[in-house]
PDB file of C-alpha atoms in Angstrom:
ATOM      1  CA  UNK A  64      86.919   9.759 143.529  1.00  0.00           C
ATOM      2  CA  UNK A  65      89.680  12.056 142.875  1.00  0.00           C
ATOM      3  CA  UNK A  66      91.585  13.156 145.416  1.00  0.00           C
ATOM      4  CA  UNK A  67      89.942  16.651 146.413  1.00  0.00           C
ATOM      5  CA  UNK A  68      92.604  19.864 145.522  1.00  0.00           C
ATOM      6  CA  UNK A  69      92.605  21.700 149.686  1.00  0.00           C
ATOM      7  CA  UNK A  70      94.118  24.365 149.815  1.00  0.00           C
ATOM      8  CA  UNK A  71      96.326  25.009 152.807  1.00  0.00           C
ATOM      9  CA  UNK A  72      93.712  28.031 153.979  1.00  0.00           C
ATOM     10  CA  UNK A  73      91.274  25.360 152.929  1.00  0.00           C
ATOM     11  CA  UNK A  74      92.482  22.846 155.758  1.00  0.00           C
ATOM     12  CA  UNK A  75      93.445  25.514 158.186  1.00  0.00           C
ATOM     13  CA  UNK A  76      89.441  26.568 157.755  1.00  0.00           C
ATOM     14  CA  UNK A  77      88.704  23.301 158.002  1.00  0.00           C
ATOM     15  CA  UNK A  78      90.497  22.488 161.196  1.00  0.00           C
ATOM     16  CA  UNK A  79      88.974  25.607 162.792  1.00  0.00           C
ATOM     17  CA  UNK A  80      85.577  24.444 162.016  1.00  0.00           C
ATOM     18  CA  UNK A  81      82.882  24.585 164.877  1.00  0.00           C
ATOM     19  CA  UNK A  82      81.847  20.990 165.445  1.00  0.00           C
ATOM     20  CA  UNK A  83      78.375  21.775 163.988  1.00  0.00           C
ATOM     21  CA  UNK A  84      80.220  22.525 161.025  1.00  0.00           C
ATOM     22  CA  UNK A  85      81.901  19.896 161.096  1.00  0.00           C
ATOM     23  CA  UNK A  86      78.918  17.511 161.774  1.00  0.00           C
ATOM     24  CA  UNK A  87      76.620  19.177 158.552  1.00  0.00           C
ATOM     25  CA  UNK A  88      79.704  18.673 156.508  1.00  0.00           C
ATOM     26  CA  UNK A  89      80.082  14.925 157.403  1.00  0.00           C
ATOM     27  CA  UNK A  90      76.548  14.473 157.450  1.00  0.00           C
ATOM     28  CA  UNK A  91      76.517  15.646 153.013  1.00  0.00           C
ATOM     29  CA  UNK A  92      79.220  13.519 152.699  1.00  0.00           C
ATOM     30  CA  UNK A  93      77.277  10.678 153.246  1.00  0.00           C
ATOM     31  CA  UNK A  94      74.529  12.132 151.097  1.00  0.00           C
ATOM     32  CA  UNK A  95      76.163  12.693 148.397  1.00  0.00           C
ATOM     33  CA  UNK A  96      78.361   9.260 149.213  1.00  0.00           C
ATOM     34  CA  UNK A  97      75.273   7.330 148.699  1.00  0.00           C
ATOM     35  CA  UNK A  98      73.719   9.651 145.937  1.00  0.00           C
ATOM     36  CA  UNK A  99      76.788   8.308 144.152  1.00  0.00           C
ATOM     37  CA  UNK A 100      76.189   4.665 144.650  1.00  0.00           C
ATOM     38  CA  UNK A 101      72.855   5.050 143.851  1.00  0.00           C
ATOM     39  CA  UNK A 102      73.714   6.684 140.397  1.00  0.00           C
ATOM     40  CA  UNK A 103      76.526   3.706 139.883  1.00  0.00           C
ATOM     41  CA  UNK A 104      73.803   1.093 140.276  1.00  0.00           C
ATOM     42  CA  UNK A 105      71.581   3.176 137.890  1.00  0.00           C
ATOM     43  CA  UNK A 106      74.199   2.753 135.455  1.00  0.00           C
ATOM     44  CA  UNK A 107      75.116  -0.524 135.168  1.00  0.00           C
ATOM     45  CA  UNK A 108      71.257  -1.875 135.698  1.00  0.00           C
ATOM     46  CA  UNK A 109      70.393   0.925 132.366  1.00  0.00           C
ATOM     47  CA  UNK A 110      73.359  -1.366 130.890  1.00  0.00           C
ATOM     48  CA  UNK A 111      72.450  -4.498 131.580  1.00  0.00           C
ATOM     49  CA  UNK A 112      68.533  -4.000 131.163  1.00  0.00           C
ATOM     50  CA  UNK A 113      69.115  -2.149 127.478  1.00  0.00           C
ATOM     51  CA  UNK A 114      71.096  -4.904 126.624  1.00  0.00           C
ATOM     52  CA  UNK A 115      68.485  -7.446 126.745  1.00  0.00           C
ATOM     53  CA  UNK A 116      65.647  -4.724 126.361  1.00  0.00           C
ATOM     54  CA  UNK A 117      67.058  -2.810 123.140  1.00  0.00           C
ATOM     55  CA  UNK A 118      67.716  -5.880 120.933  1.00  0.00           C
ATOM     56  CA  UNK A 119      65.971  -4.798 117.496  1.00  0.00           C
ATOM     57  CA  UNK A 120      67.742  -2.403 114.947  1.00  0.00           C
ATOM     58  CA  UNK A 121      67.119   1.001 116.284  1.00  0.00           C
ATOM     59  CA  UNK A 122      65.583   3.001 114.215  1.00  0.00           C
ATOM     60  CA  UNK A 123      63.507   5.344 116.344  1.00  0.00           C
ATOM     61  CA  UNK A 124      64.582   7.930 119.452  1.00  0.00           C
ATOM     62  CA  UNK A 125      61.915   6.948 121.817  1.00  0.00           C
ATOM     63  CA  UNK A 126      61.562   3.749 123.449  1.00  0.00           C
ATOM     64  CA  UNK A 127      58.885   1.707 122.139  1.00  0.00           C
ATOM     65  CA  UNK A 128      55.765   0.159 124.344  1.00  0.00           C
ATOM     66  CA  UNK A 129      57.778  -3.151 124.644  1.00  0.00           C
ATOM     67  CA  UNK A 130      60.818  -1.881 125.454  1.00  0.00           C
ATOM     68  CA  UNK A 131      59.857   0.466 128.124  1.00  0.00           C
ATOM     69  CA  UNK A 132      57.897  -1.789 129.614  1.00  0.00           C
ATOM     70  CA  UNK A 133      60.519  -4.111 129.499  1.00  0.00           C
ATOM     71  CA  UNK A 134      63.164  -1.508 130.929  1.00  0.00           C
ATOM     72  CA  UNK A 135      60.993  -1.204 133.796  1.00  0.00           C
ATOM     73  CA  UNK A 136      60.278  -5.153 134.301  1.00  0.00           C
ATOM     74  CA  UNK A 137      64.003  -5.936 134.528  1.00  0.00           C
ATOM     75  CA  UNK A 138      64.386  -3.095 137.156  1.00  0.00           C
ATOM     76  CA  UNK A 139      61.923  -4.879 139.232  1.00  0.00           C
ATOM     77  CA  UNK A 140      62.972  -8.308 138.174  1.00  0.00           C
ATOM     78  CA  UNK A 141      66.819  -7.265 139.015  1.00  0.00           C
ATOM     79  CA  UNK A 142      65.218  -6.123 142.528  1.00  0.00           C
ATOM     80  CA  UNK A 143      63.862  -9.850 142.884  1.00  0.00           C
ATOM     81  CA  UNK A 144      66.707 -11.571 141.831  1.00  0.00           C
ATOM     82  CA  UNK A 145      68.657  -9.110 144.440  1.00  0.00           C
ATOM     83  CA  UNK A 146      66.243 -10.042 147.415  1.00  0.00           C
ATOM     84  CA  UNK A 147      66.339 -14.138 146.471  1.00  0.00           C
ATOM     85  CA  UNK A 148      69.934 -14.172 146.990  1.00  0.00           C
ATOM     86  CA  UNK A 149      70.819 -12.392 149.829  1.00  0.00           C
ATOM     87  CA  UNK A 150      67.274 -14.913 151.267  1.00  0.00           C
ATOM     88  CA  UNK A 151      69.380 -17.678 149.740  1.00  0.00           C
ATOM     89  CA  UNK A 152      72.751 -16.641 151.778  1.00  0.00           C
ATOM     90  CA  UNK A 153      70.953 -15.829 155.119  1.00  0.00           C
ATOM     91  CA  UNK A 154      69.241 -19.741 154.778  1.00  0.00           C
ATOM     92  CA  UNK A 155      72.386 -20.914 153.962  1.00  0.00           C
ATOM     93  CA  UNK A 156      74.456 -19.048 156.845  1.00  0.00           C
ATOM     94  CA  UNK A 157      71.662 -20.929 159.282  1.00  0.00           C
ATOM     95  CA  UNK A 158      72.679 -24.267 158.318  1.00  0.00           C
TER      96      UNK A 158
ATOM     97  CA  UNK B  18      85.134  29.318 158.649  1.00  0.00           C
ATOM     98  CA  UNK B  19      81.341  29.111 155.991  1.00  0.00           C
ATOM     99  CA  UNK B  20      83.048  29.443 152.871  1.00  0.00           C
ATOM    100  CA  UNK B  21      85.456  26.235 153.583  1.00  0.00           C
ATOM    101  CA  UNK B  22      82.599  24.215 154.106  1.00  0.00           C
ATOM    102  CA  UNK B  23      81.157  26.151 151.109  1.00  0.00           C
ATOM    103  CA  UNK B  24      84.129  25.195 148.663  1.00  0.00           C
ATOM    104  CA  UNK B  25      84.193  21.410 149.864  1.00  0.00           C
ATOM    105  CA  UNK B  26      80.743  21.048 148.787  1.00  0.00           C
ATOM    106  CA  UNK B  27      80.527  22.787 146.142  1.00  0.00           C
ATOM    107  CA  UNK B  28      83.307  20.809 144.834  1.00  0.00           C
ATOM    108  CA  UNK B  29      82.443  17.339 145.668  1.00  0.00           C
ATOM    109  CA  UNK B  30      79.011  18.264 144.018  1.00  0.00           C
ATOM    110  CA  UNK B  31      80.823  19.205 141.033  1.00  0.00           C
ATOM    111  CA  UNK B  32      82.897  16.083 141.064  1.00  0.00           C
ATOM    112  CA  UNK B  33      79.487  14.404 141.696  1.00  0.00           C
ATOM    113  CA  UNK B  34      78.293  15.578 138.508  1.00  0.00           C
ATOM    114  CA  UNK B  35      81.211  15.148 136.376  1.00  0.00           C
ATOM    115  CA  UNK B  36      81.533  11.261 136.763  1.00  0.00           C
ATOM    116  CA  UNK B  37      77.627  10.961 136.593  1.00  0.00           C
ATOM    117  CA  UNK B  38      78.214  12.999 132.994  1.00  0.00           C
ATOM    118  CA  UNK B  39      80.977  10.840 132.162  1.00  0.00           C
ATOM    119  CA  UNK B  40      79.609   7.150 133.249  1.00  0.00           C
ATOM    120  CA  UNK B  41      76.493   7.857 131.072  1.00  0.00           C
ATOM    121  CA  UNK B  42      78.751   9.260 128.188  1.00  0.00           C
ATOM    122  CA  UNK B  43      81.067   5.959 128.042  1.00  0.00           C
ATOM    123  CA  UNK B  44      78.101   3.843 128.288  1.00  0.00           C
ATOM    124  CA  UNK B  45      76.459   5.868 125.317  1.00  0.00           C
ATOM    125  CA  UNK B  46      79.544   5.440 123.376  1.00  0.00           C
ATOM    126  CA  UNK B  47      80.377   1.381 124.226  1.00  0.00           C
ATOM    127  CA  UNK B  48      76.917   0.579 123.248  1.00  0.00           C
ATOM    128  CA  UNK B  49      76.148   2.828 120.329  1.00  0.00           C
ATOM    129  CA  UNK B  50      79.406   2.285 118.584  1.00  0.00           C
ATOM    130  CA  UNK B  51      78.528  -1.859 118.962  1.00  0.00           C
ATOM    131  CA  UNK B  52      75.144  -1.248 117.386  1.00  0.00           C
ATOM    132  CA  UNK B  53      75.880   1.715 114.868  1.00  0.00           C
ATOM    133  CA  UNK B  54      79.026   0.859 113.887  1.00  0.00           C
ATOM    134  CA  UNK B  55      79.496  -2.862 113.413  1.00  0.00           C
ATOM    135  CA  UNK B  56      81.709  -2.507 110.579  1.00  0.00           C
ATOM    136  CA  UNK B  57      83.874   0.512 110.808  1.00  0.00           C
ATOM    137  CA  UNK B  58      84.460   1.831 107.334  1.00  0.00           C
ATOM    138  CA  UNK B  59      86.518   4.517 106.216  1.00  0.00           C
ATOM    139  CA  UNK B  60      83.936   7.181 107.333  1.00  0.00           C
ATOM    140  CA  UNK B  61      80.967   7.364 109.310  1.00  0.00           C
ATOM    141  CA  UNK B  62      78.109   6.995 106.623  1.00  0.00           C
ATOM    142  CA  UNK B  63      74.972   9.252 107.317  1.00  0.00           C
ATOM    143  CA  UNK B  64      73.562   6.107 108.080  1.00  0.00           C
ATOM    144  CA  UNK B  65      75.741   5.613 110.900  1.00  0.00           C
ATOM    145  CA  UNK B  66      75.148   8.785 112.390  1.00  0.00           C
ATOM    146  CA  UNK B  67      71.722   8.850 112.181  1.00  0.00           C
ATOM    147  CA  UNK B  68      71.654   5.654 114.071  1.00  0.00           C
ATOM    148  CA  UNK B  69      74.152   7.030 116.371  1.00  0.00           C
ATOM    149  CA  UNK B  70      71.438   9.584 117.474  1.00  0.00           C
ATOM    150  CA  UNK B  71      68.680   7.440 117.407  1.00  0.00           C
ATOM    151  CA  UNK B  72      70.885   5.131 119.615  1.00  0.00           C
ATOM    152  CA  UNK B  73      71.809   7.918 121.939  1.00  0.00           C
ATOM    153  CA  UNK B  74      68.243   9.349 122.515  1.00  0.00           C
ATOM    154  CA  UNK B  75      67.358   5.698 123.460  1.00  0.00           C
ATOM    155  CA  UNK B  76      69.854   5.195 126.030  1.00  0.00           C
ATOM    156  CA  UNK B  77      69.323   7.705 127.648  1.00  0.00           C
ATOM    157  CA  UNK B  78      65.637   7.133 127.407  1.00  0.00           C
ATOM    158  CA  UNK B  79      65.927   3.853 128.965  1.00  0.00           C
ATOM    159  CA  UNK B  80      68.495   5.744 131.713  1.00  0.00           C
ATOM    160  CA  UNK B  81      65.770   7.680 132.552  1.00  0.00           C
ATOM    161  CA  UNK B  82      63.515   4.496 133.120  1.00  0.00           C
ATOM    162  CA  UNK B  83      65.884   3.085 134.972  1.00  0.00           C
ATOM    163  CA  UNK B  84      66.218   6.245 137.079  1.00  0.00           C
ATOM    164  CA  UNK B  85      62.628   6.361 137.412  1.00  0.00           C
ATOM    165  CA  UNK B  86      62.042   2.408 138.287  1.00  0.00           C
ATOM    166  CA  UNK B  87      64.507   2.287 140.468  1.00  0.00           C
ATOM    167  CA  UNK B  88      63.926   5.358 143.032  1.00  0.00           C
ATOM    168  CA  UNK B  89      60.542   3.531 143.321  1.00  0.00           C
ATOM    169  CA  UNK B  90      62.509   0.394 144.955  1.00  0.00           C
ATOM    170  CA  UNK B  91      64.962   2.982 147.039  1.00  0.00           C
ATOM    171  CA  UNK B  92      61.980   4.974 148.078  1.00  0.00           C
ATOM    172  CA  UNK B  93      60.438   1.353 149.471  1.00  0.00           C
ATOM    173  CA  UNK B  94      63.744   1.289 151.456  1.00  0.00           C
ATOM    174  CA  UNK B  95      63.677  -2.221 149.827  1.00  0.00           C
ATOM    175  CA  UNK B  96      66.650  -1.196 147.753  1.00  0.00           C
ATOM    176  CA  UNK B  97      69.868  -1.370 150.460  1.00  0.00           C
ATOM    177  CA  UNK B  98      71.055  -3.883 148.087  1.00  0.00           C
ATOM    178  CA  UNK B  99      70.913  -3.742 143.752  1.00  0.00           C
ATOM    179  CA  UNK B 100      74.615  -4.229 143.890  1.00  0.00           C
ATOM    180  CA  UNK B 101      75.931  -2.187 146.643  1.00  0.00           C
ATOM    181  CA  UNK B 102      74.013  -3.933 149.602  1.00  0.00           C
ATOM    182  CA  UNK B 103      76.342  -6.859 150.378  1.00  0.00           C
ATOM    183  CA  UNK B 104      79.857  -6.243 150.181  1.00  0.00           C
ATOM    184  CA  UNK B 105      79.861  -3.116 152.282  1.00  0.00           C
TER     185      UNK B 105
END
C-alpha cells in the first residue's frame, strides 16, 4: 500500500488518541487488512479460473451455462486443491 | 481527537477501493487485449471493440462469480488459505 499522506496535526491527533480510539482504529485495520487479501485472492482465482473457463471466441456479454458453472467449479476445485496441500505438508512435517 | 481517526479511515478505505478498481482494470485489459486484439493492426476495427466489450462484460461477470463462490468458502471459515493461508 502506499505510504498514507499524515499530516503533522494528523499524528499529533493521533498520538493524543484515547486508547479506545486507538483500539477501534487498529481493530479496522485489520478489517480492511484482510478485506484486501481477500479481494487479491478474488483476483487472481477470476484470472486463473477465466483462463481455463473462457476459452471459446467471445461473442456474447453474459457468461454462458458452461462457463458459469465452470467459474464456480474451479472456485471450489481451487479450494480442494488448497486443502490437499497444506494435508499433504502437515503428513509430511509428521514424518 | 474523532476526525483523525475519521481521516485515517476514510483514507485507507479510499486507497482500499482504488487498487480493487485498478487490479480488476489491468486484469480486464491483459486479458481482453490477448483475446480481442491478437493481431494489432493499424486501428482498432469495430470488430475489435465490440469484442473488447463483450470481453469486458464477461470478466467481470466471471469476477462476480468468483466473488460470489468464494465468500461461500470464507463464510465456511474453510478459506484461511486460497493463497494467503500459508506464508503468513
Amino acid at each position: 500500500m502506499d505510504s498514507a499522506n499524515i499530516s503533522p496535526e494528523t499524528m499529533q491527533q493521533l498520538q493524543n488518541m484515547s486508547v479506545q480510539e486507538k483500539q477501534e482504529l487498529n481493530q479496522f485495520i485489520q478489517n480492511e487488512n484482510q478485506k484486501a487479501q481477500i479481494q487479491g485472492v478474488i483476483h487472481s482465482l477470476t484470472d486463473t479460473c477465466f483462463r481455463k473457463c473462457v476459452t471459446s471466441k467471445i461473442s456474447a456479454g453474459a457468461l454462458d451455462r458452461n462457463e458459469q458453472s465452470c467459474m464456480q467449479n474451479c472456485v471450489d476445485r481451487f479450494m480442494d486443491a488448497n486443502n490437499t496441500i497444506i494435508q499433504n505438508l502437515e503428513r509430511m512435517r509428521s514424518l | 481527537m474523532a476526525d483523525a481517526k475519521q481521516q485515517i479511515t476514510d483514507q485507507i478505505r479510499q486507497q482500499q477501493a482504488i487498487g480493487n478498481a485498478r487490479a480488476l482494470v489491468e486484469k480486464l485489459n491483459e486479458h481482453c487485449f490477448e483475446r480481442c486484439i491478437p493481431k494489432p493492426g493499424p486501428s482498432l476495427s469495430s470488430a475489435e471493440s465490440t469484442c473488447f466489450s463483450a470481453c469486458m462484460e464477461k470478466y467481470m461477470a466471471a469476477w462476480g462469480a468468483v466473488s460470489r463462490q468464494y465468500l461461500v468458502h470464507v463464510q465456511k471459515g474453510s478459506a484461511a488459505g486460497g493463497g494467503a493461508g500459508l506464508g503468513a
